[in-house]
Amino acid sequence: MQLREVARLLNADILVGDTNLDKEVKFACGCDLMSDALAFIEDGTLLLTGLTNLQVIRTAEMLDVFAIVFVRGKVPSKEVIDMAKERNIVLMSTDYTLFEACGILYKAGLKGKS
Amino acid sequence: MEYTYNVEAGNYALAGEASSSIKALLKKLGISGDIVRRMAIAAYEAEMNIVIHSKGGCLILKISPEELILISEDRGPGIPDIDLAMKEGYSTAPDEAREMGFGAGMGLSNMKRCADEFNIKSTVGIGTKVQIKIYLK
């Protein structure tokens, strides 16, 4: 699924990376535990999370995750957004909860990887 | 080739810098994406362990044509029961680490999962040394 479609379905604001919205994600993972993300996520996975700190960007960097959706209307600090920009990671923010956002994407055909 | 990266205890803002440098270096050397990713994840988990649990330490990366070796060495409380520490879900991390999304008790087992060889030695009151190898051939 293209990131553009993810943003449309979640009615999300693009915080950074609006020139990379034609990139495709293969799977999605909703998770607030970065240790779990590090154990289970494959490259090309979309990360949905309620955490907005620097370690989320670090985790994405290590995993080759190039897109993150922050849920419940959360917007990270400028420092976090700048770090994502340097690493070419797309950040979005949606008002949906983690459960709802995952549900919407799953219903639209984006699967998890278990 | 051998590279050493110092890791500061308790500094969550800097945590991940060493692993980020390791990842960039391996990429630059043209090592395959899957291997770079496995080493980056293992290094990051090791680095977070030093930040969260120790009084400071370092990551040492050794690169040869046959293999990559990562050594994580810290000064700190050590691990009294390694089998328990290796168990997924077991953690002694403080709330501060949990707020960052860590402290889920997955770190050491994640490192092992990424490695072809995994060794851990710990002395209570002195520190912990973890060594992993990833084969290049």
Coordinates of C-alpha atoms in Angstrom, one line a residue:
Chain A
M1 CA 0.0 0.0 0.0
Q2 CA 1.3 3.4 -0.9
L3 CA 2.0 5.9 1.9
R4 CA -0.3 8.3 0.2
E5 CA -3.2 5.8 0.6
V6 CA -2.2 5.2 4.3
A7 CA -2.4 9.0 4.9
R8 CA -5.8 9.2 3.1
L9 CA -7.4 6.3 5.0
L10 CA -6.2 7.6 8.4
N11 CA -6.9 11.3 7.5
A12 CA -3.3 11.8 8.7
D13 CA -1.2 15.0 8.6
I14 CA 2.2 14.5 7.0
L15 CA 4.8 15.9 9.5
V16 CA 7.8 15.2 7.3
G17 CA 8.5 13.4 4.0
D18 CA 5.7 14.6 1.8
T19 CA 7.8 13.9 -1.3
N20 CA 8.1 10.2 -0.4
L21 CA 4.4 9.3 -0.4
D22 CA 4.6 7.1 -3.4
K23 CA 6.7 4.6 -1.4
E24 CA 5.0 1.2 -0.8
V25 CA 4.7 -0.5 2.6
K26 CA 4.3 -4.3 2.6
F27 CA 3.1 -4.8 6.2
A28 CA 2.2 -2.8 9.3
C29 CA 2.9 -3.2 13.0
G30 CA 1.1 -1.3 15.8
C31 CA 3.4 -1.2 18.8
D32 CA 4.5 0.9 21.7
L33 CA 7.3 -1.4 22.7
M34 CA 10.4 -0.7 20.7
S35 CA 12.0 -4.0 21.9
D36 CA 9.1 -5.9 20.3
A37 CA 9.4 -3.8 17.1
L38 CA 13.1 -4.7 17.0
A39 CA 12.3 -8.4 17.4
F40 CA 9.5 -8.7 14.9
I41 CA 9.5 -6.0 12.2
E42 CA 10.8 -6.6 8.7
D43 CA 12.0 -3.9 6.3
G44 CA 9.2 -2.2 4.4
T45 CA 6.9 -2.3 7.4
L46 CA 4.8 0.7 8.5
L47 CA 5.1 1.4 12.2
L48 CA 2.1 2.8 14.1
T49 CA 2.8 3.9 17.6
G50 CA 1.8 6.2 20.4
L51 CA 5.4 6.8 21.4
T52 CA 7.0 10.0 20.1
N53 CA 10.5 10.1 21.5
L54 CA 13.9 9.9 19.7
Q55 CA 14.2 6.2 20.3
V56 CA 11.3 5.5 17.9
I57 CA 13.3 7.1 15.1
R58 CA 16.4 5.2 16.1
T59 CA 14.4 2.0 16.1
A60 CA 13.0 2.7 12.7
E61 CA 16.6 3.5 11.5
M62 CA 18.0 0.2 12.6
L63 CA 15.0 -1.7 11.1
D64 CA 15.0 0.1 7.7
V65 CA 11.5 1.3 8.5
F66 CA 10.8 4.3 6.3
A67 CA 7.4 5.4 7.6
I68 CA 5.9 6.0 11.1
V69 CA 2.3 6.9 12.0
F70 CA 1.8 8.6 15.4
V71 CA -1.7 7.8 16.8
R72 CA -4.1 9.7 19.0
G73 CA -3.2 13.0 17.4
K74 CA 0.3 13.0 18.8
V75 CA 3.0 15.2 17.3
P76 CA 6.6 14.7 18.3
S77 CA 9.1 17.5 19.2
K78 CA 11.0 19.3 16.5
E79 CA 14.1 17.4 17.5
V80 CA 12.4 14.1 16.6
I81 CA 11.0 15.5 13.4
D82 CA 14.4 16.8 12.3
M83 CA 16.0 13.4 13.1
A84 CA 13.5 11.7 10.9
K85 CA 14.1 14.2 8.1
E86 CA 17.8 13.5 8.2
R87 CA 17.1 9.8 7.9
N88 CA 14.5 10.1 5.1
I89 CA 11.8 8.7 7.3
V90 CA 8.2 9.8 6.7
L91 CA 6.2 10.8 9.8
M92 CA 2.4 11.1 9.9
S93 CA 0.0 11.9 12.7
T94 CA -3.6 10.6 12.9
D95 CA -6.3 11.3 15.4
Y96 CA -7.4 7.6 15.4
T97 CA -6.3 5.4 18.3
L98 CA -3.7 2.7 17.7
F99 CA -6.5 0.0 17.6
E100 CA -8.7 2.0 15.2
A101 CA -5.8 3.0 12.9
C102 CA -4.6 -0.6 12.6
G103 CA -8.2 -1.7 12.0
I104 CA -8.7 0.7 9.2
L105 CA -5.5 -0.3 7.4
Y106 CA -6.1 -4.0 7.9
K107 CA -9.6 -3.7 6.5
A108 CA -8.2 -1.9 3.5
G109 CA -5.9 -4.9 2.8
L110 CA -2.6 -4.1 4.6
K111 CA -1.6 -7.2 6.6
G112 CA 0.6 -7.8 9.6
K113 CA 3.6 -10.2 9.6
S114 CA 3.4 -12.8 12.3
Chain B
M1 CA 39.7 -3.5 11.3
E2 CA 38.5 -2.6 14.8
Y3 CA 36.4 0.3 15.9
T4 CA 35.5 1.3 19.5
Y5 CA 32.4 3.3 20.4
N6 CA 32.0 4.7 24.0
V7 CA 28.5 4.5 25.4
E8 CA 27.4 6.7 28.2
A9 CA 25.1 5.3 31.0
G10 CA 21.7 7.0 31.5
N11 CA 21.9 9.3 28.5
Y12 CA 18.8 8.5 26.5
A13 CA 19.2 11.4 24.1
L14 CA 22.5 10.0 22.8
A15 CA 21.4 6.4 23.0
G16 CA 21.6 4.9 19.6
E17 CA 24.4 7.1 18.2
A18 CA 27.0 4.3 18.3
S19 CA 24.7 1.8 16.6
S20 CA 23.8 4.4 14.0
S21 CA 27.5 4.9 13.3
I22 CA 28.0 1.1 13.1
K23 CA 25.2 0.8 10.6
A24 CA 26.4 3.6 8.4
L25 CA 30.0 2.1 8.4
L26 CA 28.8 -1.4 7.4
K27 CA 26.6 0.0 4.7
K28 CA 29.5 2.1 3.4
L29 CA 31.7 -1.1 3.3
G30 CA 29.1 -2.6 1.0
I31 CA 28.0 -5.4 3.3
S32 CA 24.7 -7.0 2.4
G33 CA 21.5 -5.3 3.7
D34 CA 20.3 -8.3 5.7
I35 CA 23.6 -8.6 7.6
V36 CA 23.8 -4.8 8.2
R37 CA 20.3 -4.9 9.6
R38 CA 21.0 -7.8 11.9
M39 CA 24.2 -6.2 13.2
A40 CA 22.4 -2.8 13.6
I41 CA 19.6 -4.4 15.7
A42 CA 22.0 -6.3 17.9
A43 CA 24.2 -3.3 18.4
Y44 CA 21.3 -1.1 19.3
E45 CA 20.0 -3.6 21.8
A46 CA 23.5 -3.8 23.3
E47 CA 23.8 -0.1 23.4
M48 CA 20.4 0.3 25.1
N49 CA 21.4 -2.3 27.7
I50 CA 24.6 -0.3 28.5
V51 CA 22.5 3.0 28.7
I52 CA 19.8 1.4 30.9
H53 CA 21.6 -1.0 33.2
S54 CA 25.3 -0.1 33.5
K55 CA 27.6 2.6 34.7
G56 CA 29.0 3.0 31.2
G57 CA 30.8 0.9 28.7
C58 CA 31.6 0.5 25.0
L59 CA 30.8 -1.3 21.8
I60 CA 33.7 -2.8 19.9
L61 CA 33.2 -3.8 16.2
K62 CA 35.7 -6.1 14.5
I63 CA 35.5 -6.6 10.8
S64 CA 37.2 -9.4 8.9
P65 CA 36.5 -10.9 5.5
E66 CA 34.9 -13.9 7.2
E67 CA 32.9 -12.4 10.0
L68 CA 31.6 -9.4 12.0
I69 CA 32.2 -9.5 15.7
L70 CA 30.5 -7.1 18.1
I71 CA 31.6 -6.9 21.7
S72 CA 29.5 -5.0 24.3
E73 CA 31.4 -4.5 27.5
D74 CA 30.2 -2.5 30.5
R75 CA 31.0 -1.6 34.1
G76 CA 28.0 -2.1 36.4
P77 CA 26.0 -4.4 38.6
G78 CA 26.4 -7.5 36.4
I79 CA 23.7 -10.1 35.9
P80 CA 23.2 -12.6 38.8
D81 CA 21.1 -15.1 36.8
I82 CA 21.9 -15.1 33.1
D83 CA 19.3 -17.8 32.2
L84 CA 16.6 -15.6 33.7
A85 CA 17.9 -12.5 32.0
M86 CA 17.8 -14.3 28.6
K87 CA 14.2 -15.2 29.1
E88 CA 11.9 -13.1 26.9
G89 CA 9.8 -10.8 29.1
Y90 CA 12.1 -10.8 32.1
S91 CA 13.4 -7.3 32.8
T92 CA 14.8 -5.2 35.6
A93 CA 14.7 -1.9 33.7
P94 CA 13.5 1.2 35.4
D95 CA 10.4 3.2 34.4
E96 CA 12.6 5.7 32.6
A97 CA 13.6 3.0 30.1
R98 CA 10.0 1.8 29.8
E99 CA 8.8 5.2 28.9
M100 CA 11.2 5.1 25.9
G101 CA 9.7 1.8 24.8
F102 CA 12.4 -0.4 26.2
G103 CA 12.7 -2.6 29.2
A104 CA 10.4 -5.3 27.7
G105 CA 12.8 -8.0 28.5
M106 CA 13.6 -8.7 24.8
G107 CA 17.1 -7.2 24.5
L108 CA 19.5 -10.2 25.0
S109 CA 17.2 -12.6 23.2
N110 CA 16.9 -10.2 20.3
M111 CA 20.7 -10.0 20.1
K112 CA 20.9 -13.8 20.1
R113 CA 18.3 -14.0 17.4
C114 CA 20.4 -11.7 15.1
A115 CA 23.7 -13.6 15.7
D116 CA 25.3 -16.7 14.4
E117 CA 27.2 -17.1 17.7
F118 CA 26.3 -15.5 21.0
N119 CA 28.3 -15.5 24.2
I120 CA 27.7 -13.7 27.5
K121 CA 29.8 -13.5 30.6
S122 CA 28.9 -11.5 33.7
T123 CA 30.4 -10.9 37.1
V124 CA 28.2 -9.4 39.8
G125 CA 29.5 -6.1 40.9
I126 CA 31.9 -5.8 38.0
G127 CA 30.1 -5.8 34.7
T128 CA 28.9 -7.7 31.7
K129 CA 30.4 -8.7 28.4
V130 CA 28.4 -9.9 25.4
Q131 CA 30.0 -11.1 22.2
I132 CA 28.2 -11.9 19.0
K133 CA 29.5 -13.1 15.6
I134 CA 27.7 -12.8 12.3
Y135 CA 29.3 -14.8 9.5
L136 CA 29.9 -13.1 6.2
K137 CA 30.5 -16.3 4.3

